């Protein structure tokens, strides 16, 4: 849409702000403005509204055009003071001075012009903020926003720019369209925090990043909002993201799955179907993956699961990192920030999120338990854990197959007897109502609940199907055979469905 740049009334004259209550005449830059711009608006207000401490909050909005008339910044600030220069307090309508503090803004007399409302990239994908330095993927409204709006932008930046205290200041810009599409709010705020959810701090140049901004706008206003990140608030950014605010939608699912690594080649058709169907048996109602490179032979099956509503696929195009050896520049294809993106998208739709890789399954191991719900019900946990931890069991794909069904979970049943402590190659199920921090690869860090409840081997564990070169003693583990008949039938049905299309 097109936003009309306002034309100032020339010459100044009285104008209405709130009929019968608030009026304005002229605006003046305070001569003592230095590091911030203090603007005084002269006008009139009723005595009742002047002295009433519960009066409506007023705001100043400024529209600034660059000297070359090629870019526009629009900013909003609360009125911080209302004073009356007439100290007699006689019973008249009051002439008032309204002051607003606007940080680091240049005021330029400018002609009327039109401003193009930015179109968000759909679906989300990587975009450049500063070439070779700062990049963004998605924007999310913080679930704890109440009297202000806290926005998290997920992205990436160089290690040097992350740890350098003298790095360039970054800004968030939001564009909000009213529900009736008749009005627009544009606001800018400094990035107040940049954190990296990857706490390993290994020596990789490309870092994960969450950029946080605070806006003096209540979340209920944020309908149809586009977010941008920029290093220069006076220029038009070259990135645009839709603001995700899923917590307004309410829960739809009991269990959803976040695939912890970007999806790329080397996955067989048989295993992909088996993995999808096994998770469905366990209780998955939606599975979210980020696509680095889906092989052509898998696309019919990807499309099938998308069509029935089980699978959502988001692009994860990392070509923005200008390097021939990307794996040496960015750790695990920026897996940590991808996990956080998945968490933010699903945590308000779903009671639980299951975090696993493509070669893993969190399996209910008790003979009477079939689903994750059964498993959680039988755990002897402290009151209200924020997550349920599954320790890893290596299932060794290079060992001779027990059967030849083409199903990995039925044929690969030899595993190591070694069981690592939770936190070492482990995975988990998070209770989204209690998790308060960003999700991580192997465990959840903090939540409202007491702690992570680690599953006993008798109740549940992480089955990791992989070729492994370091062996302890081995044992045959037949836990997954209880799903044999149903799983084989499900896989057969999917293949038949695809073959007949």
Tab-separated table of C-alpha atoms in Angstrom:
chain	number	residue	atom	x	y	z
A	1	UNK	CA	0.000	0.000	0.000
A	2	UNK	CA	0.999	3.669	-0.322
A	3	UNK	CA	1.322	5.893	2.749
A	4	UNK	CA	0.715	9.583	2.061
A	5	UNK	CA	3.330	11.901	3.526
A	6	UNK	CA	1.390	14.588	5.434
A	7	UNK	CA	1.357	18.155	4.149
A	8	UNK	CA	1.821	20.695	6.935
A	9	UNK	CA	-0.747	23.457	7.293
A	10	UNK	CA	0.807	26.684	5.962
A	11	UNK	CA	0.727	29.149	7.631
A	12	UNK	CA	0.198	27.764	11.133
A	13	UNK	CA	-3.350	27.857	12.436
A	14	UNK	CA	-5.465	26.067	14.997
A	15	UNK	CA	-6.184	22.375	14.305
A	16	UNK	CA	-8.221	19.768	16.174
A	17	UNK	CA	-6.566	16.751	17.844
A	18	UNK	CA	-9.494	15.513	19.966
A	19	UNK	CA	-12.786	17.329	19.307
A	20	UNK	CA	-13.801	19.606	22.188
A	21	UNK	CA	-10.730	18.538	24.210
A	22	UNK	CA	-7.274	18.970	22.590
A	23	UNK	CA	-6.102	21.413	19.893
A	24	UNK	CA	-2.717	22.423	18.423
A	25	UNK	CA	-1.324	25.527	16.766
A	26	UNK	CA	2.432	25.208	16.052
A	27	UNK	CA	5.557	23.081	16.680
A	28	UNK	CA	9.054	24.272	17.669
A	29	UNK	CA	12.432	22.603	18.186
A	30	UNK	CA	13.877	23.428	21.607
A	31	UNK	CA	17.022	25.601	21.143
A	32	UNK	CA	18.814	23.618	23.851
A	33	UNK	CA	18.435	20.297	22.044
A	34	UNK	CA	21.801	18.546	21.758
A	35	UNK	CA	21.960	14.729	21.902
A	36	UNK	CA	18.211	14.447	21.573
A	37	UNK	CA	15.532	16.528	19.884
A	38	UNK	CA	13.023	18.185	22.209
A	39	UNK	CA	9.925	19.393	20.401
A	40	UNK	CA	7.366	21.782	21.889
A	41	UNK	CA	3.853	21.763	20.452
A	42	UNK	CA	1.787	24.812	21.404
A	43	UNK	CA	-1.916	24.330	21.745
A	44	UNK	CA	-4.920	24.222	24.000
A	45	UNK	CA	-6.558	21.655	26.250
A	46	UNK	CA	-9.536	21.646	28.596
A	47	UNK	CA	-8.831	22.289	32.258
A	48	UNK	CA	-10.319	18.908	33.132
A	49	UNK	CA	-7.936	17.097	30.776
A	50	UNK	CA	-4.946	19.098	31.950
A	51	UNK	CA	-5.318	18.352	35.654
A	52	UNK	CA	-6.723	14.821	35.349
A	53	UNK	CA	-3.907	12.301	36.044
A	54	UNK	CA	-5.889	9.586	34.245
A	55	UNK	CA	-6.224	11.508	31.002
A	56	UNK	CA	-5.489	9.727	27.735
A	57	UNK	CA	-1.823	9.413	26.753
A	58	UNK	CA	-0.871	11.744	23.897
A	59	UNK	CA	1.846	11.066	21.317
A	60	UNK	CA	3.927	13.157	18.936
A	61	UNK	CA	4.640	11.795	15.465
A	62	UNK	CA	7.355	13.181	13.200
A	63	UNK	CA	7.873	12.610	9.470
A	64	UNK	CA	11.401	13.347	8.245
A	65	UNK	CA	12.573	13.381	4.625
A	66	UNK	CA	16.258	13.048	3.774
A	67	UNK	CA	17.963	15.997	2.093
A	68	UNK	CA	18.011	14.148	-1.236
A	69	UNK	CA	14.256	13.389	-0.830
A	70	UNK	CA	14.930	9.692	-1.454
A	71	UNK	CA	14.089	8.256	1.969
A	72	UNK	CA	11.743	8.851	4.876
A	73	UNK	CA	11.743	8.130	8.595
A	74	UNK	CA	8.572	8.247	10.659
A	75	UNK	CA	8.842	8.116	14.445
A	76	UNK	CA	6.493	8.341	17.413
A	77	UNK	CA	7.147	9.406	21.008
A	78	UNK	CA	4.992	9.798	24.100
A	79	UNK	CA	4.170	13.301	25.301
A	80	UNK	CA	6.225	13.473	28.487
A	81	UNK	CA	5.045	16.825	29.855
A	82	UNK	CA	2.081	19.184	29.561
A	83	UNK	CA	2.503	22.645	31.081
A	84	UNK	CA	0.304	25.733	31.209
A	85	UNK	CA	2.131	29.083	30.891
A	86	UNK	CA	-0.859	30.818	32.481
A	87	UNK	CA	-0.297	30.316	36.199
A	88	UNK	CA	-3.410	32.241	37.270
A	89	UNK	CA	-5.514	29.077	37.046
A	90	UNK	CA	-8.581	31.081	36.190
A	91	UNK	CA	-11.596	29.215	34.964
A	92	UNK	CA	-10.767	29.367	31.275
A	93	UNK	CA	-9.817	26.838	28.649
A	94	UNK	CA	-6.058	26.433	29.005
A	95	UNK	CA	-3.306	27.331	26.531
A	96	UNK	CA	-0.729	24.520	26.868
A	97	UNK	CA	2.748	23.570	25.782
A	98	UNK	CA	3.226	19.877	24.955
A	99	UNK	CA	6.840	18.691	25.030
A	100	UNK	CA	8.144	15.467	23.511
A	101	UNK	CA	11.691	14.073	23.626
A	102	UNK	CA	12.730	12.494	20.333
A	103	UNK	CA	16.211	11.019	20.364
A	104	UNK	CA	18.728	11.760	17.610
A	105	UNK	CA	16.273	13.004	14.979
A	106	UNK	CA	16.993	15.764	12.468
A	107	UNK	CA	14.038	17.998	11.620
A	108	UNK	CA	13.890	18.909	7.936
A	109	UNK	CA	11.288	21.045	6.169
A	110	UNK	CA	10.164	18.803	3.348
A	111	UNK	CA	7.634	18.742	0.510
A	112	UNK	CA	4.713	16.319	0.485
A	113	UNK	CA	5.579	12.901	-0.937
A	114	UNK	CA	4.362	9.285	-0.901
A	115	UNK	CA	5.963	6.433	1.042
A	116	UNK	CA	5.651	2.842	-0.155
A	117	UNK	CA	4.558	0.416	2.556
A	118	UNK	CA	7.096	-2.464	2.556
A	119	UNK	CA	6.010	-5.918	1.439
A	120	UNK	CA	7.239	-8.658	3.788
A	121	UNK	CA	9.111	-11.591	2.284
A	122	UNK	CA	6.764	-14.607	2.275
A	123	UNK	CA	7.624	-17.188	3.432
A	124	UNK	CA	10.449	-16.080	5.701
A	125	UNK	CA	13.958	-16.539	4.342
A	126	UNK	CA	17.387	-15.039	4.921
A	127	UNK	CA	17.828	-11.358	3.977
A	128	UNK	CA	20.825	-9.037	4.067
A	129	UNK	CA	20.971	-6.051	6.440
A	130	UNK	CA	24.664	-5.161	6.060
A	131	UNK	CA	26.511	-7.152	3.353
A	132	UNK	CA	28.963	-9.703	4.798
A	133	UNK	CA	28.110	-8.613	8.356
A	134	UNK	CA	24.441	-8.705	9.468
A	135	UNK	CA	21.533	-10.851	8.232
A	136	UNK	CA	17.946	-11.523	9.340
A	137	UNK	CA	15.489	-14.394	9.004
A	138	UNK	CA	12.274	-13.785	11.002
A	139	UNK	CA	10.618	-11.482	13.562
A	140	UNK	CA	8.561	-12.524	16.596
A	141	UNK	CA	6.572	-10.646	19.240
A	142	UNK	CA	7.645	-11.626	22.755
A	143	UNK	CA	4.918	-13.603	24.506
A	144	UNK	CA	5.412	-11.598	27.716
A	145	UNK	CA	4.706	-8.231	26.065
A	146	UNK	CA	2.062	-6.300	27.989
A	147	UNK	CA	2.322	-2.487	28.252
A	148	UNK	CA	5.042	-2.371	25.614
A	149	UNK	CA	5.868	-4.480	22.585
A	150	UNK	CA	9.113	-6.468	22.703
A	151	UNK	CA	10.191	-7.740	19.298
A	152	UNK	CA	12.856	-10.388	18.686
A	153	UNK	CA	14.475	-10.550	15.247
A	154	UNK	CA	16.308	-13.814	14.563
A	155	UNK	CA	19.361	-13.645	12.357
A	156	UNK	CA	23.121	-13.865	12.091
A	157	UNK	CA	26.147	-11.602	12.262
A	158	UNK	CA	29.905	-11.912	12.325
A	159	UNK	CA	31.635	-12.844	15.565
A	160	UNK	CA	33.554	-9.571	15.406
A	161	UNK	CA	30.336	-7.562	15.239
A	162	UNK	CA	28.750	-9.590	18.031
A	163	UNK	CA	31.496	-9.066	20.605
A	164	UNK	CA	32.670	-5.584	19.552
A	165	UNK	CA	31.182	-2.975	21.934
A	166	UNK	CA	31.840	-0.252	19.349
A	167	UNK	CA	29.867	-1.932	16.593
A	168	UNK	CA	27.378	0.117	14.596
A	169	UNK	CA	24.035	0.810	16.277
A	170	UNK	CA	21.180	-1.186	14.762
A	171	UNK	CA	17.527	-0.152	14.668
A	172	UNK	CA	14.199	-1.930	14.346
A	173	UNK	CA	11.528	-0.296	12.231
A	174	UNK	CA	7.885	-1.377	12.365
A	175	UNK	CA	5.053	-0.588	9.947
A	176	UNK	CA	1.552	-1.201	11.306
A	177	UNK	CA	-1.679	-1.108	9.311
A	178	UNK	CA	-4.924	-0.687	11.221
A	179	UNK	CA	-7.529	-3.440	10.987
A	180	UNK	CA	-9.683	-1.279	8.703
A	181	UNK	CA	-6.605	-0.514	6.519
A	182	UNK	CA	-7.319	3.212	6.817
A	183	UNK	CA	-4.322	4.288	8.890
A	184	UNK	CA	-0.640	3.466	9.320
A	185	UNK	CA	1.811	3.730	12.224
A	186	UNK	CA	5.552	3.722	11.509
A	187	UNK	CA	7.963	3.620	14.441
A	188	UNK	CA	11.695	3.107	15.005
A	189	UNK	CA	13.553	1.814	18.061
A	190	UNK	CA	17.162	1.018	18.886
A	191	UNK	CA	18.259	-2.598	19.186
A	192	UNK	CA	18.867	-2.883	22.930
A	193	UNK	CA	20.264	-6.421	23.091
A	194	UNK	CA	22.001	-8.935	20.832
A	195	UNK	CA	22.514	-12.448	22.176
A	196	UNK	CA	23.829	-15.656	20.635
A	197	UNK	CA	21.883	-18.792	21.674
A	198	UNK	CA	24.926	-20.924	20.828
A	199	UNK	CA	26.807	-20.913	24.130
A	200	UNK	CA	29.740	-23.032	22.906
A	201	UNK	CA	31.584	-19.985	21.555
A	202	UNK	CA	33.644	-22.082	19.182
A	203	UNK	CA	35.784	-20.207	16.723
A	204	UNK	CA	33.271	-19.704	13.919
A	205	UNK	CA	33.063	-16.396	12.077
A	206	UNK	CA	29.305	-16.543	11.495
A	207	UNK	CA	27.300	-16.334	14.735
A	208	UNK	CA	23.659	-16.857	15.578
A	209	UNK	CA	21.888	-13.741	16.828
A	210	UNK	CA	18.658	-12.579	18.401
A	211	UNK	CA	18.173	-8.805	18.080
A	212	UNK	CA	15.712	-7.304	20.592
A	213	UNK	CA	13.857	-3.980	20.388
A	214	UNK	CA	11.287	-2.346	22.686
A	215	UNK	CA	8.428	-0.185	21.391
A	216	UNK	CA	6.101	2.013	23.463
A	217	UNK	CA	3.112	0.447	21.731
A	218	UNK	CA	0.754	-2.084	23.281
A	219	UNK	CA	0.657	-5.480	21.523
A	220	UNK	CA	-3.041	-5.168	20.645
A	221	UNK	CA	-2.113	-2.462	18.106
A	222	UNK	CA	0.249	-4.763	16.204
A	223	UNK	CA	-2.052	-5.996	13.459
A	224	UNK	CA	-0.656	-6.520	9.949
A	225	UNK	CA	2.834	-5.512	11.067
A	226	UNK	CA	6.021	-5.520	8.980
A	227	UNK	CA	9.425	-5.401	10.728
A	228	UNK	CA	12.768	-4.243	9.341
A	229	UNK	CA	16.319	-4.131	10.725
A	230	UNK	CA	18.653	-1.355	9.658
A	231	UNK	CA	21.892	0.380	10.586
A	232	UNK	CA	20.605	3.742	9.339
A	233	UNK	CA	17.097	4.805	10.394
A	234	UNK	CA	17.100	7.540	7.725
A	235	UNK	CA	17.373	5.099	4.830
A	236	UNK	CA	14.890	2.600	3.476
A	237	UNK	CA	15.971	-0.896	4.674
A	238	UNK	CA	16.367	-3.650	2.088
A	239	UNK	CA	14.729	-6.310	4.292
A	240	UNK	CA	11.120	-6.826	5.398
A	241	UNK	CA	9.632	-9.506	7.682
A	242	UNK	CA	6.108	-10.248	8.861
A	243	UNK	CA	5.780	-10.027	12.645
A	244	UNK	CA	4.782	-13.414	14.066
A	245	UNK	CA	2.558	-13.130	17.147
A	246	UNK	CA	1.291	-16.673	17.437
A	247	UNK	CA	0.424	-16.451	21.121
A	248	UNK	CA	-2.731	-14.579	20.100
A	249	UNK	CA	-4.026	-17.665	18.259
A	250	UNK	CA	-4.329	-20.165	21.117
A	251	UNK	CA	-3.328	-23.834	21.278
A	252	UNK	CA	-4.246	-26.097	18.376
A	253	UNK	CA	-2.094	-29.141	19.043
A	254	UNK	CA	-0.952	-31.338	21.892
A	255	UNK	CA	2.402	-32.361	20.348
A	256	UNK	CA	4.426	-30.789	17.545
A	257	UNK	CA	7.942	-31.621	16.333
A	258	UNK	CA	10.867	-29.309	15.569
A	259	UNK	CA	13.449	-30.908	13.301
A	260	UNK	CA	16.657	-29.657	14.903
A	261	UNK	CA	18.866	-29.650	11.816
A	262	UNK	CA	18.254	-28.085	8.391
A	263	UNK	CA	16.846	-30.641	5.960
A	264	UNK	CA	19.258	-31.624	3.181
A	265	UNK	CA	20.180	-34.535	0.895
A	266	UNK	CA	21.213	-38.067	1.795
A	267	UNK	CA	17.919	-39.149	3.376
A	268	UNK	CA	16.292	-42.212	1.859
A	269	UNK	CA	12.639	-42.198	0.875
A	270	UNK	CA	11.931	-45.226	3.073
A	271	UNK	CA	13.453	-43.654	6.168
A	272	UNK	CA	11.735	-40.302	5.599
A	273	UNK	CA	8.307	-41.976	5.450
A	274	UNK	CA	9.114	-44.211	8.428
A	275	UNK	CA	10.299	-41.231	10.490
A	276	UNK	CA	7.185	-39.211	9.678
A	277	UNK	CA	4.816	-42.090	10.423
A	278	UNK	CA	6.580	-43.133	13.640
A	279	UNK	CA	6.303	-39.594	15.003
A	280	UNK	CA	2.629	-39.549	14.025
A	281	UNK	CA	2.021	-42.777	15.962
A	282	UNK	CA	3.764	-41.253	18.980
A	283	UNK	CA	1.406	-38.263	18.834
A	284	UNK	CA	2.862	-35.626	16.481
A	285	UNK	CA	0.162	-33.433	14.946
A	286	UNK	CA	2.493	-31.058	13.112
A	287	UNK	CA	6.158	-31.266	12.082
A	288	UNK	CA	8.187	-28.194	11.108
A	289	UNK	CA	11.367	-28.436	9.044
A	290	UNK	CA	13.701	-25.838	7.539
A	291	UNK	CA	14.817	-26.749	4.032
A	292	UNK	CA	18.465	-26.342	3.077
A	293	UNK	CA	18.185	-28.623	0.028
A	294	UNK	CA	15.423	-31.208	-0.408
A	295	UNK	CA	16.393	-33.918	-2.940
A	296	UNK	CA	14.117	-34.124	-5.981
A	297	UNK	CA	13.205	-37.753	-5.249
A	298	UNK	CA	11.700	-36.729	-1.895
A	299	UNK	CA	9.526	-33.888	-3.165
A	300	UNK	CA	6.416	-36.028	-3.904
A	301	UNK	CA	6.496	-37.273	-0.312
A	302	UNK	CA	7.197	-33.806	1.100
A	303	UNK	CA	4.233	-32.469	-0.874
A	304	UNK	CA	2.025	-35.318	0.345
A	305	UNK	CA	2.667	-34.544	4.009
A	306	UNK	CA	2.222	-30.821	3.378
A	307	UNK	CA	-1.085	-31.501	1.659
A	308	UNK	CA	-2.515	-33.476	4.594
A	309	UNK	CA	-1.415	-30.724	6.997
A	310	UNK	CA	1.191	-32.708	8.938
A	311	UNK	CA	4.311	-31.004	7.554
A	312	UNK	CA	5.349	-27.363	7.236
A	313	UNK	CA	8.497	-26.553	5.261
A	314	UNK	CA	10.339	-23.234	5.500
A	315	UNK	CA	13.283	-22.201	3.296
A	316	UNK	CA	16.736	-22.028	4.912
A	317	UNK	CA	18.875	-20.576	2.125
A	318	UNK	CA	22.353	-19.862	3.501
A	319	UNK	CA	23.906	-18.547	0.305
A	320	UNK	CA	23.976	-15.067	1.848
A	321	UNK	CA	27.201	-16.070	3.653
A	322	UNK	CA	29.808	-15.126	1.013
A	323	UNK	CA	32.222	-18.015	1.398
A	324	UNK	CA	33.271	-21.063	-0.567
A	325	UNK	CA	33.691	-23.076	2.640
A	326	UNK	CA	30.455	-22.309	4.458
A	327	UNK	CA	30.757	-25.189	6.938
A	328	UNK	CA	33.954	-23.655	8.324
A	329	UNK	CA	32.300	-20.249	8.672
A	330	UNK	CA	28.940	-21.028	10.268
A	331	UNK	CA	28.441	-23.810	12.822
A	332	UNK	CA	25.951	-26.544	11.890
A	333	UNK	CA	24.243	-24.348	9.270
A	334	UNK	CA	23.149	-21.891	11.996
A	335	UNK	CA	21.259	-24.688	13.731
A	336	UNK	CA	20.847	-22.899	17.110
A	337	UNK	CA	18.919	-19.922	15.727
A	338	UNK	CA	16.892	-22.276	13.517
A	339	UNK	CA	15.781	-24.187	16.633
A	340	UNK	CA	14.737	-20.912	18.277
A	341	UNK	CA	12.770	-19.947	15.157
A	342	UNK	CA	10.916	-23.260	15.282
A	343	UNK	CA	10.256	-22.836	19.008
A	344	UNK	CA	8.842	-19.322	18.583
A	345	UNK	CA	6.544	-20.467	15.760
A	346	UNK	CA	5.123	-23.507	17.544
A	347	UNK	CA	5.212	-22.711	21.249
A	348	UNK	CA	1.800	-21.036	21.310
A	349	UNK	CA	0.084	-23.521	18.995
A	350	UNK	CA	1.228	-26.587	20.900
A	351	UNK	CA	1.242	-27.826	24.503
A	352	UNK	CA	4.497	-29.749	23.902
A	353	UNK	CA	7.324	-29.425	21.365
A	354	UNK	CA	9.536	-32.431	20.599
A	355	UNK	CA	13.094	-31.470	19.569
A	356	UNK	CA	14.849	-34.201	17.544
A	357	UNK	CA	17.077	-34.733	14.504
A	358	UNK	CA	16.226	-36.635	11.327
A	359	UNK	CA	18.009	-39.808	12.484
A	360	UNK	CA	16.378	-39.808	15.932
A	361	UNK	CA	13.125	-40.767	17.617
A	362	UNK	CA	12.005	-40.215	21.211
A	363	UNK	CA	10.439	-43.611	21.927
A	364	UNK	CA	8.009	-44.631	24.718
A	365	UNK	CA	9.728	-47.789	25.971
A	366	UNK	CA	7.259	-49.243	28.492
A	367	UNK	CA	5.344	-52.161	26.977
A	368	UNK	CA	2.000	-50.553	27.828
A	369	UNK	CA	2.897	-47.107	26.469
A	370	UNK	CA	2.313	-46.253	22.826
A	371	UNK	CA	2.330	-42.451	22.725
A	372	UNK	CA	4.274	-39.570	24.229
A	373	UNK	CA	1.212	-38.758	26.343
A	374	UNK	CA	1.288	-42.278	27.809
A	375	UNK	CA	4.995	-41.911	28.503
A	376	UNK	CA	4.684	-38.535	30.253
A	377	UNK	CA	1.779	-39.787	32.362
A	378	UNK	CA	3.939	-42.636	33.693
A	379	UNK	CA	6.997	-40.535	34.533
A	380	UNK	CA	7.701	-40.010	38.219
A	381	UNK	CA	8.620	-36.332	37.884
A	382	UNK	CA	8.899	-33.414	40.282
A	383	UNK	CA	5.928	-31.081	40.187
A	384	UNK	CA	5.576	-29.181	36.881
A	385	UNK	CA	8.878	-29.839	35.021
A	386	UNK	CA	9.442	-27.471	32.100
A	387	UNK	CA	10.774	-30.300	29.905
A	388	UNK	CA	11.247	-34.068	29.678
A	389	UNK	CA	14.748	-35.259	28.815
A	390	UNK	CA	15.530	-38.357	26.742
A	391	UNK	CA	18.995	-39.910	27.049
A	392	UNK	CA	20.555	-41.280	23.898
A	393	UNK	CA	20.812	-44.922	22.822
A	394	UNK	CA	23.025	-45.637	19.790
A	395	UNK	CA	21.384	-48.067	17.360
A	396	UNK	CA	24.155	-49.326	15.087
A	397	UNK	CA	23.212	-49.328	11.401
A	398	UNK	CA	26.381	-51.130	10.291
A	399	UNK	CA	25.554	-54.252	12.285
A	400	UNK	CA	23.769	-57.132	10.509
A	401	UNK	CA	20.029	-56.512	10.244
A	402	UNK	CA	17.760	-58.547	12.512
A	403	UNK	CA	15.067	-58.558	9.827
A	404	UNK	CA	14.751	-57.312	6.271
A	405	UNK	CA	11.540	-55.287	6.317
A	406	UNK	CA	13.119	-52.079	4.842
A	407	UNK	CA	12.120	-50.364	8.101
A	408	UNK	CA	15.133	-49.140	10.058
A	409	UNK	CA	13.322	-49.283	13.399
A	410	UNK	CA	12.497	-52.970	12.846
A	411	UNK	CA	15.723	-54.136	11.226
A	412	UNK	CA	18.327	-52.170	13.242
A	413	UNK	CA	17.970	-53.480	16.786
A	414	UNK	CA	21.576	-53.764	17.990
A	415	UNK	CA	22.611	-50.869	20.208
A	416	UNK	CA	25.406	-49.867	22.556
A	417	UNK	CA	24.935	-50.600	26.226
A	418	UNK	CA	26.555	-47.248	27.034
A	419	UNK	CA	24.029	-44.570	28.001
A	420	UNK	CA	25.336	-41.005	28.276
A	421	UNK	CA	24.165	-38.606	30.936
A	422	UNK	CA	21.418	-36.185	30.018
A	423	UNK	CA	22.866	-33.165	28.218
A	424	UNK	CA	25.291	-35.260	26.127
A	425	UNK	CA	23.687	-35.878	22.723
A	426	UNK	CA	20.320	-35.954	24.477
A	427	UNK	CA	17.026	-34.495	23.204
A	428	UNK	CA	13.877	-33.417	24.970
A	429	UNK	CA	10.180	-32.587	24.955
A	430	UNK	CA	9.441	-29.028	26.144
A	431	UNK	CA	6.293	-27.946	27.942
A	432	UNK	CA	5.608	-24.666	26.146
A	433	UNK	CA	3.503	-23.271	28.979
A	434	UNK	CA	6.508	-23.393	31.320
A	435	UNK	CA	9.557	-22.845	29.072
A	436	UNK	CA	10.844	-19.268	29.417
A	437	UNK	CA	14.156	-19.258	27.528
A	438	UNK	CA	15.317	-19.986	24.011
A	439	UNK	CA	15.451	-23.678	23.188
A	440	UNK	CA	18.855	-25.291	22.659
A	441	UNK	CA	20.133	-28.400	20.905
A	442	UNK	CA	20.410	-30.962	23.708
A	443	UNK	CA	18.429	-29.554	26.635
A	444	UNK	CA	16.108	-26.778	27.786
A	445	UNK	CA	17.787	-24.265	30.075
A	446	UNK	CA	15.156	-22.466	32.116
A	447	UNK	CA	11.448	-22.434	32.723
A	448	UNK	CA	8.760	-21.604	35.212
A	449	UNK	CA	8.707	-25.264	36.191
A	450	UNK	CA	11.213	-26.825	38.559
A	451	UNK	CA	13.611	-28.469	36.137
A	452	UNK	CA	13.970	-31.026	33.353
A	453	UNK	CA	12.522	-34.424	34.231
A	454	UNK	CA	14.960	-36.990	32.813
A	455	UNK	CA	13.251	-40.176	31.645
A	456	UNK	CA	14.333	-43.509	33.040
A	457	UNK	CA	15.344	-46.051	30.409
A	458	UNK	CA	12.307	-48.164	31.279
A	459	UNK	CA	9.933	-45.309	30.382
A	460	UNK	CA	11.516	-43.535	27.399
A	461	UNK	CA	14.736	-42.718	25.558
A	462	UNK	CA	16.204	-41.229	22.406
A	463	UNK	CA	16.782	-43.878	19.723
A	464	UNK	CA	19.611	-42.608	17.521
A	465	UNK	CA	20.051	-44.620	14.299
A	466	UNK	CA	23.569	-44.095	13.034
A	467	UNK	CA	26.758	-45.785	11.933
A	468	UNK	CA	29.202	-45.597	14.817
A	469	UNK	CA	32.878	-46.488	15.007
A	470	UNK	CA	33.507	-46.635	18.766
A	471	UNK	CA	31.837	-49.608	20.410
A	472	UNK	CA	31.114	-50.631	23.936
A	473	UNK	CA	29.292	-53.830	24.582
A	474	UNK	CA	26.137	-54.280	22.539
A	475	UNK	CA	22.692	-55.666	23.196
A	476	UNK	CA	19.625	-56.438	21.105
A	477	UNK	CA	16.799	-53.981	21.823
A	478	UNK	CA	13.336	-54.939	20.542
A	479	UNK	CA	11.395	-51.965	21.932
A	480	UNK	CA	10.184	-50.722	18.544
A	481	UNK	CA	8.758	-54.096	17.501
A	482	UNK	CA	5.520	-53.234	19.324
A	483	UNK	CA	4.854	-50.745	16.498
A	484	UNK	CA	5.758	-53.189	13.708
A	485	UNK	CA	2.346	-53.979	12.240
A	486	UNK	CA	0.945	-50.447	12.385
A	487	UNK	CA	4.146	-48.833	11.139
A	488	UNK	CA	4.514	-51.213	8.180
A	489	UNK	CA	0.895	-50.609	7.164
A	490	UNK	CA	1.256	-46.837	7.424
A	491	UNK	CA	4.399	-46.795	5.287
A	492	UNK	CA	2.716	-49.022	2.699
A	493	UNK	CA	-0.340	-46.764	2.555
A	494	UNK	CA	1.764	-43.651	1.939
A	495	UNK	CA	3.736	-45.308	-0.864
A	496	UNK	CA	0.517	-46.524	-2.470
A	497	UNK	CA	-0.974	-43.046	-2.235
A	498	UNK	CA	2.043	-41.485	-3.952
A	499	UNK	CA	2.306	-44.202	-6.621
A	500	UNK	CA	-1.321	-43.764	-7.676
A	501	UNK	CA	-1.079	-40.004	-8.129
